[in-house]
CSV table of C-alpha atoms and ligand atoms in Angstrom, one decimal:
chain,number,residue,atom,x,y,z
L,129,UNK,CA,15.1,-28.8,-70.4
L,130,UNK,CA,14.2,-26.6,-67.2
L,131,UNK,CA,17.4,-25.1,-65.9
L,132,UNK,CA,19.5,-25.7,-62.9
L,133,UNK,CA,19.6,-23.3,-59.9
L,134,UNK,CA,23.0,-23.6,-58.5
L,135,UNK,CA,23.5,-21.7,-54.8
L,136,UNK,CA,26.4,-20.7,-52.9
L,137,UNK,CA,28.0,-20.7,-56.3
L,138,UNK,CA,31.1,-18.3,-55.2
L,139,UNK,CA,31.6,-20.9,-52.4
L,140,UNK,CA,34.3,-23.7,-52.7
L,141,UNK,CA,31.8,-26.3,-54.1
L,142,UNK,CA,29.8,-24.0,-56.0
L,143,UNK,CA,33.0,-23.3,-58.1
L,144,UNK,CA,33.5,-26.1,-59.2
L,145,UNK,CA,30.2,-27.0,-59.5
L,146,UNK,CA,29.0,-25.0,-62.2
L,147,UNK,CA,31.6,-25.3,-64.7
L,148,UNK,CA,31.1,-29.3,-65.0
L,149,UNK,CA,26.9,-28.5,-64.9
L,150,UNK,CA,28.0,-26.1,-67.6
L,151,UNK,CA,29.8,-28.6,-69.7
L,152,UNK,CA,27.1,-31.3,-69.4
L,153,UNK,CA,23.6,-29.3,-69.6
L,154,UNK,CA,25.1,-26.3,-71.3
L,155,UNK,CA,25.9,-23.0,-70.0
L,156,UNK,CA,22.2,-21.4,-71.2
L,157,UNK,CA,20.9,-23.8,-68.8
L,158,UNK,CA,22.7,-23.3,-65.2
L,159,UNK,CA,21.8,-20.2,-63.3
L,160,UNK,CA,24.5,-19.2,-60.9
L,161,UNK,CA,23.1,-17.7,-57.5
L,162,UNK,CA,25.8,-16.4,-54.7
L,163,UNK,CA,25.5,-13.9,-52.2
L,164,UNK,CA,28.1,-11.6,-53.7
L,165,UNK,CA,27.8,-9.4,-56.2
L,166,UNK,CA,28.2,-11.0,-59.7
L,167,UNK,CA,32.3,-11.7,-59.4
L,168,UNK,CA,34.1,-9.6,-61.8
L,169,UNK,CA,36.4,-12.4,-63.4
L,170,UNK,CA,36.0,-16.3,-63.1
L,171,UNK,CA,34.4,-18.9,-64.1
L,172,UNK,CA,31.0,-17.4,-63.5
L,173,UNK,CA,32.0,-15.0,-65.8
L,174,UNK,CA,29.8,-16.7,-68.8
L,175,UNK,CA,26.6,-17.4,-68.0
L,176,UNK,CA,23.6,-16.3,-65.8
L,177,UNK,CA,24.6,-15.2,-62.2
L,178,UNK,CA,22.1,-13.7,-59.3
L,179,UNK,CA,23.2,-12.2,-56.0
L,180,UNK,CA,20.6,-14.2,-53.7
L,181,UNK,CA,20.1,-14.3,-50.1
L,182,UNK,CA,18.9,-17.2,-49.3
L,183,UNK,CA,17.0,-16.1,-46.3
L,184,UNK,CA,14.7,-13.9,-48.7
L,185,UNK,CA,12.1,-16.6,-49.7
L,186,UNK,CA,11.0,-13.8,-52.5
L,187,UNK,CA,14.3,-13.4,-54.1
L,188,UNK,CA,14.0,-17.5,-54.2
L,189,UNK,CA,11.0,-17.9,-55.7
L,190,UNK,CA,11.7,-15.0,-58.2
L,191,UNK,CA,15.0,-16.7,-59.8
L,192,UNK,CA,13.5,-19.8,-59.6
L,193,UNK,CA,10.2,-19.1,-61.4
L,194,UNK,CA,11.8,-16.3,-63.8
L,195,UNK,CA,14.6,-18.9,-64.8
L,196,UNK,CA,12.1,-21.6,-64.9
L,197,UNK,CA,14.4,-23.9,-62.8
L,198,UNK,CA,13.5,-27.6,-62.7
L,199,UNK,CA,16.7,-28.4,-60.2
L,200,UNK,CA,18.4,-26.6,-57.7
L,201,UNK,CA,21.6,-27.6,-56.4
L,202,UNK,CA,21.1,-26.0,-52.8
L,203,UNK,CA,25.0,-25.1,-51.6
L,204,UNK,CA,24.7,-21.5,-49.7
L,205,UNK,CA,25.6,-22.4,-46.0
L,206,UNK,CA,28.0,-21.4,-43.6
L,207,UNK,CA,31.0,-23.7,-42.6
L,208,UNK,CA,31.8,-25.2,-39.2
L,209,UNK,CA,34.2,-22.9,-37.6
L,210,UNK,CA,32.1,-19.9,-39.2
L,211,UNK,CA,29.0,-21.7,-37.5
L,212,UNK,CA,30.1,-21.4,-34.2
L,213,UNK,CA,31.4,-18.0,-34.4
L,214,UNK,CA,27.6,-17.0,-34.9
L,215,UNK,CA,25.2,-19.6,-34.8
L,216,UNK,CA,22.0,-17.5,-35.1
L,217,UNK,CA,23.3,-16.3,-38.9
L,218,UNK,CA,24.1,-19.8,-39.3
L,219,UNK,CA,20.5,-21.1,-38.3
L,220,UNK,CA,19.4,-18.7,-40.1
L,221,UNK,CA,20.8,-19.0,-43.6
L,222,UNK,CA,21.5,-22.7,-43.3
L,223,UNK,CA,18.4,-24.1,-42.0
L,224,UNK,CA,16.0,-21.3,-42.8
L,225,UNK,CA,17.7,-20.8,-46.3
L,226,UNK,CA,17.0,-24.6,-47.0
L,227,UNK,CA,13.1,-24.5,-45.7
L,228,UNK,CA,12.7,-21.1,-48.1
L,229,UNK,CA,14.5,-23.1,-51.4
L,230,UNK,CA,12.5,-26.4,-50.0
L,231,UNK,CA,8.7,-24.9,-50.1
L,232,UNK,CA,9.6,-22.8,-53.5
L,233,UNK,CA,10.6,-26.5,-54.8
L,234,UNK,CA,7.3,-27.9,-53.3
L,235,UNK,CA,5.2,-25.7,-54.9
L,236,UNK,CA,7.4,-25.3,-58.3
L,237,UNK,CA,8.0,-29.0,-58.5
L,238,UNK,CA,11.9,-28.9,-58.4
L,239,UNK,CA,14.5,-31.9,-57.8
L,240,UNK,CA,16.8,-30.7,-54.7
L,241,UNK,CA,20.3,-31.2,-53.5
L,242,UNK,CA,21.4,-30.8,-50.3
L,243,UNK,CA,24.4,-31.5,-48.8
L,244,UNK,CA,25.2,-32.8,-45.7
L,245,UNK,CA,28.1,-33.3,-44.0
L,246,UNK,CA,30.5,-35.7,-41.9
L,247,UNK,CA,29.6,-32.7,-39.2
L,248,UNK,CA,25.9,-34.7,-38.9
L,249,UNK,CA,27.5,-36.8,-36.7
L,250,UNK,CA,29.1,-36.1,-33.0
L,251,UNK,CA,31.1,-37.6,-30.2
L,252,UNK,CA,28.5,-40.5,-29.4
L,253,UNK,CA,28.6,-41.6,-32.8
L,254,UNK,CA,31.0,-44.4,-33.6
L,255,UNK,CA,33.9,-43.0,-34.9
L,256,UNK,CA,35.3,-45.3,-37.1
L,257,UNK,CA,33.2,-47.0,-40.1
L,258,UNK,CA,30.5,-44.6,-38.8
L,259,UNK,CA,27.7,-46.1,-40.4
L,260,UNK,CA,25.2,-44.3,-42.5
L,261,UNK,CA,22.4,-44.7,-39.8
L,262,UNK,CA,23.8,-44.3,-36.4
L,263,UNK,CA,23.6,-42.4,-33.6
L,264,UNK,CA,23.8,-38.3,-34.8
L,265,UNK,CA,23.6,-35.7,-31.6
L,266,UNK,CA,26.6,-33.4,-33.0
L,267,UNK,CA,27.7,-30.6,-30.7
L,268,UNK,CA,27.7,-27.9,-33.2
L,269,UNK,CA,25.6,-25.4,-34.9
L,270,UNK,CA,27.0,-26.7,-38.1
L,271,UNK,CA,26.0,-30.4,-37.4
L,272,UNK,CA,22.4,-29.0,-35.4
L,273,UNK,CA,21.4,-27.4,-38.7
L,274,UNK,CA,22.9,-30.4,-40.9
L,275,UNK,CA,20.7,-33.1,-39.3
L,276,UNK,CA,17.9,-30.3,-39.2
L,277,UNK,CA,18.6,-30.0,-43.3
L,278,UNK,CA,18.7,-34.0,-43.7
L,279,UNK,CA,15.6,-34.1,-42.1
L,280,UNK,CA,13.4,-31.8,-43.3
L,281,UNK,CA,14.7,-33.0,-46.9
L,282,UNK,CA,13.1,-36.4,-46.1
L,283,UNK,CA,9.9,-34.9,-44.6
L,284,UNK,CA,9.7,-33.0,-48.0
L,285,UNK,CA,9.9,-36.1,-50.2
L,286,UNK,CA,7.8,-38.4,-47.9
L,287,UNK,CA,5.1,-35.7,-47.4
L,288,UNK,CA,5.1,-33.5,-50.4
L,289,UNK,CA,7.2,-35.8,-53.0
L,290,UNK,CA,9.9,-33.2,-53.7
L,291,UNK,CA,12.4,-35.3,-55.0
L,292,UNK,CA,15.4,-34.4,-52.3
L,293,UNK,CA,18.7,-36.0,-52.7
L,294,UNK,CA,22.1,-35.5,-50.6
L,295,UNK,CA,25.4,-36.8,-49.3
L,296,UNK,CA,27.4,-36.6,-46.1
L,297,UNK,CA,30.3,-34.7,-47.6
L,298,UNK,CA,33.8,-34.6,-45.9
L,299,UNK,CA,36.6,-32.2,-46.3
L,300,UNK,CA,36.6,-31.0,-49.6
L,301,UNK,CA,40.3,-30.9,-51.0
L,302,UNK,CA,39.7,-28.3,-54.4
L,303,UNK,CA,42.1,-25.8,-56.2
L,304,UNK,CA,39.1,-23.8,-57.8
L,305,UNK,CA,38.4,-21.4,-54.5
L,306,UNK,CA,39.5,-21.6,-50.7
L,307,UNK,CA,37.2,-22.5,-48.4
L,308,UNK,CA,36.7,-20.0,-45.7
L,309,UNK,CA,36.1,-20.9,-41.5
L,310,UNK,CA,35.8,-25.0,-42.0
L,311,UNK,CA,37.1,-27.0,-39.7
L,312,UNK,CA,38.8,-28.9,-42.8
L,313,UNK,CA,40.4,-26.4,-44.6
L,314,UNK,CA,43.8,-27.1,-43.9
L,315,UNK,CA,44.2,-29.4,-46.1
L,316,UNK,CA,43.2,-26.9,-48.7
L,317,UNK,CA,45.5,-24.3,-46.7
L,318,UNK,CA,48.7,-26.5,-46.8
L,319,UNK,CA,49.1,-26.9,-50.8
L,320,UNK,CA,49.4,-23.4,-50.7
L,321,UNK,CA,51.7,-23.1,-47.9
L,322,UNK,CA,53.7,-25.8,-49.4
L,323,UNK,CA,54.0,-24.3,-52.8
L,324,UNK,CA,54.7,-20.7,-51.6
L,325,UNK,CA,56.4,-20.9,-48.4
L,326,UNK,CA,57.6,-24.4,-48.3
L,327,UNK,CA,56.2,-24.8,-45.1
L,328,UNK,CA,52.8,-24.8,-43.0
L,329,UNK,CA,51.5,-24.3,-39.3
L,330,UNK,CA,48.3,-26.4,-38.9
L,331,UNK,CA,45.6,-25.6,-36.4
L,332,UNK,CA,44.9,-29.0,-36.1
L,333,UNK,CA,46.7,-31.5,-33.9
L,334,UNK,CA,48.9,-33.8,-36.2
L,335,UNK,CA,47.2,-37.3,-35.2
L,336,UNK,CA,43.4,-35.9,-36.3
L,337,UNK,CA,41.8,-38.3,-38.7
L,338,UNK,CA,39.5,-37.0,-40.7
L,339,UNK,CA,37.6,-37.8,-44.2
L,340,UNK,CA,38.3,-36.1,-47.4
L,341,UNK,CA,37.4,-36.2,-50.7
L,342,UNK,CA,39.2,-34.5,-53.9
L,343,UNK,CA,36.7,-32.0,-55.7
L,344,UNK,CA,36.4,-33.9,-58.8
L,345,UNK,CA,34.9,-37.0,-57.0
L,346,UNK,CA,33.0,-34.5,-54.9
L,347,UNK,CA,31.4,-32.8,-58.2
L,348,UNK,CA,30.6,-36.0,-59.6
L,349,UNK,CA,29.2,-37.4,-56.3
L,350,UNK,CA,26.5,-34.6,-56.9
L,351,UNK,CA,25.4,-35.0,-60.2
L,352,UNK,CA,25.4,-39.0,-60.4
L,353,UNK,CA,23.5,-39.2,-57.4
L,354,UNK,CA,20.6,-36.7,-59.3
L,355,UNK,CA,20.6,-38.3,-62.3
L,356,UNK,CA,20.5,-42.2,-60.8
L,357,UNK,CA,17.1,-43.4,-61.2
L,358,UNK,CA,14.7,-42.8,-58.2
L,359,UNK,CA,13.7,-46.2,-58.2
L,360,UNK,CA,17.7,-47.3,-57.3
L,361,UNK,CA,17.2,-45.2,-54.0
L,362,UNK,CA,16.4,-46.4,-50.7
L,363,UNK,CA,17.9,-43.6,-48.9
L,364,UNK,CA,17.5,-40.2,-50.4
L,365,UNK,CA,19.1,-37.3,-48.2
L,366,UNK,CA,22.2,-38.9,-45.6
L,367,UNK,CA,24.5,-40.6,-48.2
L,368,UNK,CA,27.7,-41.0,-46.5
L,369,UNK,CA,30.4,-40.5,-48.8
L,370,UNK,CA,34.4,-40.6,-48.5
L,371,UNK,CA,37.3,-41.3,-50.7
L,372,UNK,CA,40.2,-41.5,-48.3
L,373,UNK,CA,40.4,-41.0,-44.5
L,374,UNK,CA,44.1,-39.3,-43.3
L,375,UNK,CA,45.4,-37.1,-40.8
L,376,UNK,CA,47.4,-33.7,-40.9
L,377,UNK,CA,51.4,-35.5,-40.8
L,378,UNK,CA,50.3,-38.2,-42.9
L,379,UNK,CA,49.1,-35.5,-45.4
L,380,UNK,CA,52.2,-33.6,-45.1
L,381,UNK,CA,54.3,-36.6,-45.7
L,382,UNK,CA,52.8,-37.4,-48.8
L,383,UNK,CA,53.3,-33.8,-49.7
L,384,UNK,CA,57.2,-33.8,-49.1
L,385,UNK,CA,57.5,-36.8,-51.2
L,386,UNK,CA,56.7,-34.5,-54.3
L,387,UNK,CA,58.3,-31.3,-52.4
L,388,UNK,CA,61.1,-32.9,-49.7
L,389,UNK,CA,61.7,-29.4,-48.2
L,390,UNK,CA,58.5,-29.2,-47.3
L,391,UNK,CA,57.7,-29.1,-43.3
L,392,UNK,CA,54.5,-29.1,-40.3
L,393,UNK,CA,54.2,-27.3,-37.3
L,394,UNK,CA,51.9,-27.5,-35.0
L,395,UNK,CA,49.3,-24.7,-33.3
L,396,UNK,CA,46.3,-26.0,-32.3
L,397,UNK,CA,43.1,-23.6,-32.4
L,398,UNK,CA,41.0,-24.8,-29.5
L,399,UNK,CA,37.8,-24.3,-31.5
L,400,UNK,CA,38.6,-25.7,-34.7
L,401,UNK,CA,40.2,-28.6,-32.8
L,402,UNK,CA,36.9,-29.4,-30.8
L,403,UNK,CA,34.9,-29.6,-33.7
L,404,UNK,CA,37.3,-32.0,-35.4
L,405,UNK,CA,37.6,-34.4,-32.3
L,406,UNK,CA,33.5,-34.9,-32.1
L,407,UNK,CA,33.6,-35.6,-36.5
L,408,UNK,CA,34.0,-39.6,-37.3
L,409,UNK,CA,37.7,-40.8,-38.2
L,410,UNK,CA,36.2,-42.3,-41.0
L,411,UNK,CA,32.4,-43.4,-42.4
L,412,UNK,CA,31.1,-46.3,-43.8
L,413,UNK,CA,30.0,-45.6,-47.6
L,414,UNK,CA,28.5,-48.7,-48.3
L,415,UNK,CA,25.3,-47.5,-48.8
L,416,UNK,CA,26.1,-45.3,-51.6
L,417,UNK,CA,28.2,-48.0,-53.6
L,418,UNK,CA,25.4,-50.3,-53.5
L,419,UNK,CA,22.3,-48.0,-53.8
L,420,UNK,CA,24.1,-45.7,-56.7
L,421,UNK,CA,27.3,-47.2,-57.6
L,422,UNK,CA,29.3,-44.5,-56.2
L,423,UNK,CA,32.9,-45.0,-56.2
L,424,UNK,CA,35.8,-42.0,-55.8
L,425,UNK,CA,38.5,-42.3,-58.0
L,426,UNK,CA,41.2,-40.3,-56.4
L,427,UNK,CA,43.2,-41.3,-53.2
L,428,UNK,CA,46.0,-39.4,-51.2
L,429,UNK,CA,48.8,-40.0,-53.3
L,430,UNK,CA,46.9,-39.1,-56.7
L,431,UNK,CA,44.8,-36.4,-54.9
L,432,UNK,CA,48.5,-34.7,-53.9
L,433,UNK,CA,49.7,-35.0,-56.8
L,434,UNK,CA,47.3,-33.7,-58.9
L,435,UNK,CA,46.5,-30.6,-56.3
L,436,UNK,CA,50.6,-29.9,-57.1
L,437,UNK,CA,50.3,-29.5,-60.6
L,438,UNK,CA,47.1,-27.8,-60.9
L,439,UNK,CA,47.8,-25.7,-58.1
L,440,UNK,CA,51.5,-25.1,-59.0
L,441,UNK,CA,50.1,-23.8,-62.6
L,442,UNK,CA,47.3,-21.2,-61.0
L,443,UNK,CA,49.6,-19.4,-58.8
L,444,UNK,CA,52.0,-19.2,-61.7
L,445,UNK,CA,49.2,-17.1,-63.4
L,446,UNK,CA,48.2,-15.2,-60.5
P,748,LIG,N1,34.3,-28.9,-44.6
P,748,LIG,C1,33.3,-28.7,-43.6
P,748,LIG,C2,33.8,-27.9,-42.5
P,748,LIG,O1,35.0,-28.0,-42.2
P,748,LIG,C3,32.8,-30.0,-43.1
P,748,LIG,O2,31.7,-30.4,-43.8
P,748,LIG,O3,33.1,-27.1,-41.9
């Protein structure tokens, strides 16, 4: 088989990712591409890895031609919070970084993913049940170079036929790597504060509702939707997808029934706040169950759960 490309591969997705490509393809058949230096222990330890810049259409065309890679799982972006702390890096490596891994893909005939993101939508979108197709003028860089990247993934299928796939991700919950400046990391954050300080200040108010999804779901969102047959797909690049909707105290609550000393406070960061108040309460996935049969299998309770005992057991070893 032609080997997979996977970028952004130090990066909370990426992470997880590549071990379960790894598992299924083999590990002589995933190339790892981040832009650090190879990391000196982890799960990229085995296997090819490439410090890439994604802005450097050379260095993609080199790994991807030199690896012969016939699918590239395109992660390397910059989070939401990160986004509007500099949005010309994030135009630049998000949106610029696609095009470069898009033309190599045109011209090397590759399959692409692409993720999108519940930040594609903005405040005049509905908010709840946001459908897949609706009205998207986000108010951040993030969302700005999301709805660029779902776009220019359908203009590369319906004018070139690269065969672009993607999903609307929403806060990724994951115990492999923390994500760094998303607007949604706190409920990465607060399993950590939980387990080690038995308490958490969140920088979001305690009545945000937001989407999530467990990494496991998320990792299997990915590859089912690139290996579904084409032919199943009416959409291609703007899959909403969501596993359970909740909001900062109802995630703590659930926490304190496995840990009871467990307690919230509140200190709102303006920014991160902002960008959470113009993201949809929760979307519509219907599109995805029907077109692909996608279906998560975790929800809050089991998510918690599970994120306490593997969790628990990885900052035992550290
Ligand atoms: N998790 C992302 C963020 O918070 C949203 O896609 O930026």
């Amino acid at each position: 088989m032609k080997r997979i490309l996977v970028t952004g591969a130090t990066g909370q997705i990426g992470t997880a990712l590549i071990p379960a490509l790894k598992q299924k393809y083999g590990s002589s058949n995933v190339v790892a591409a981040g832009h650090k230096k190879k990391p000196e222990s982890g799960l990229q330890d085995k296997g090819y890895y490439e410090t890439l810049d994604v802005r450097n259409r050379n260095a993609v065309k080199r790994i991807i031609k030199e690896y012969e890679i016939g699918t590239i799982y395109h992660l390397a972006s910059l989070l939401s919070a990160k986004a509007e702390a500099d949005p010309q890096l994030a135009w630049d490596v998000n949106v610029n970084g696609l095009h470069n891994v898009l033309e190599v893909a045109r011209n090397r005939e590759c399959k692409v993913f692409h993720p999108s993101s519940i930040g594609a939508f903005g405040p005049t979108s509905p908010r709840d049940n946001t459908p897949q197709t609706t009205i998207q003028r986000p108010t951040t860089m993030y969302g700005v170079a999301k709805v660029t990247g779902e776009l220019l993934c359908d203009y590369y299928f319906q004018h070139y036929g690269v065969d672009t796939r993607g999903v609307r991700f929403p806060g990724i919950i994951s115990h492999e790597s923390v994500p760094v400046g998303g607007t949604t990391d706190y409920a990465v954050e607060i399993f950590y504060a939980a387990l080690q300080e038995k308490k958490y200040t969140c920088f979001l108010n305690q009545e945000t509702r937001l989407d999530m999804m467990y990494i496991p779901d998320a990792i299997r969102a990915a590859i089912e939707l690139m290996e579904v047959e084409e032919e199943k797909l009416v959409d291609r690049n703007a899959f909403n997808v969501t596993s359970m909707s909740f909001s900062p105290t109802e995630l703590a609550n659930e926490i304190k029934k496995q840990i009871p000393e467990f307690s919230i406070t509140y200190e709102v960061d303006p920014v991160r706040q902002a960008i959470a108040d113009s993201w949809p309460n929760r979307m519509d996935d219907s599109a995805a169950r029907q077109q692909w049969g996608w279906q998560p299998r975790y929800d809050m309770d089991s998510m918690v759960q599970d994120m306490l005992e593997k969790l628990s057991v990885k900052l035992q070893e550290v």
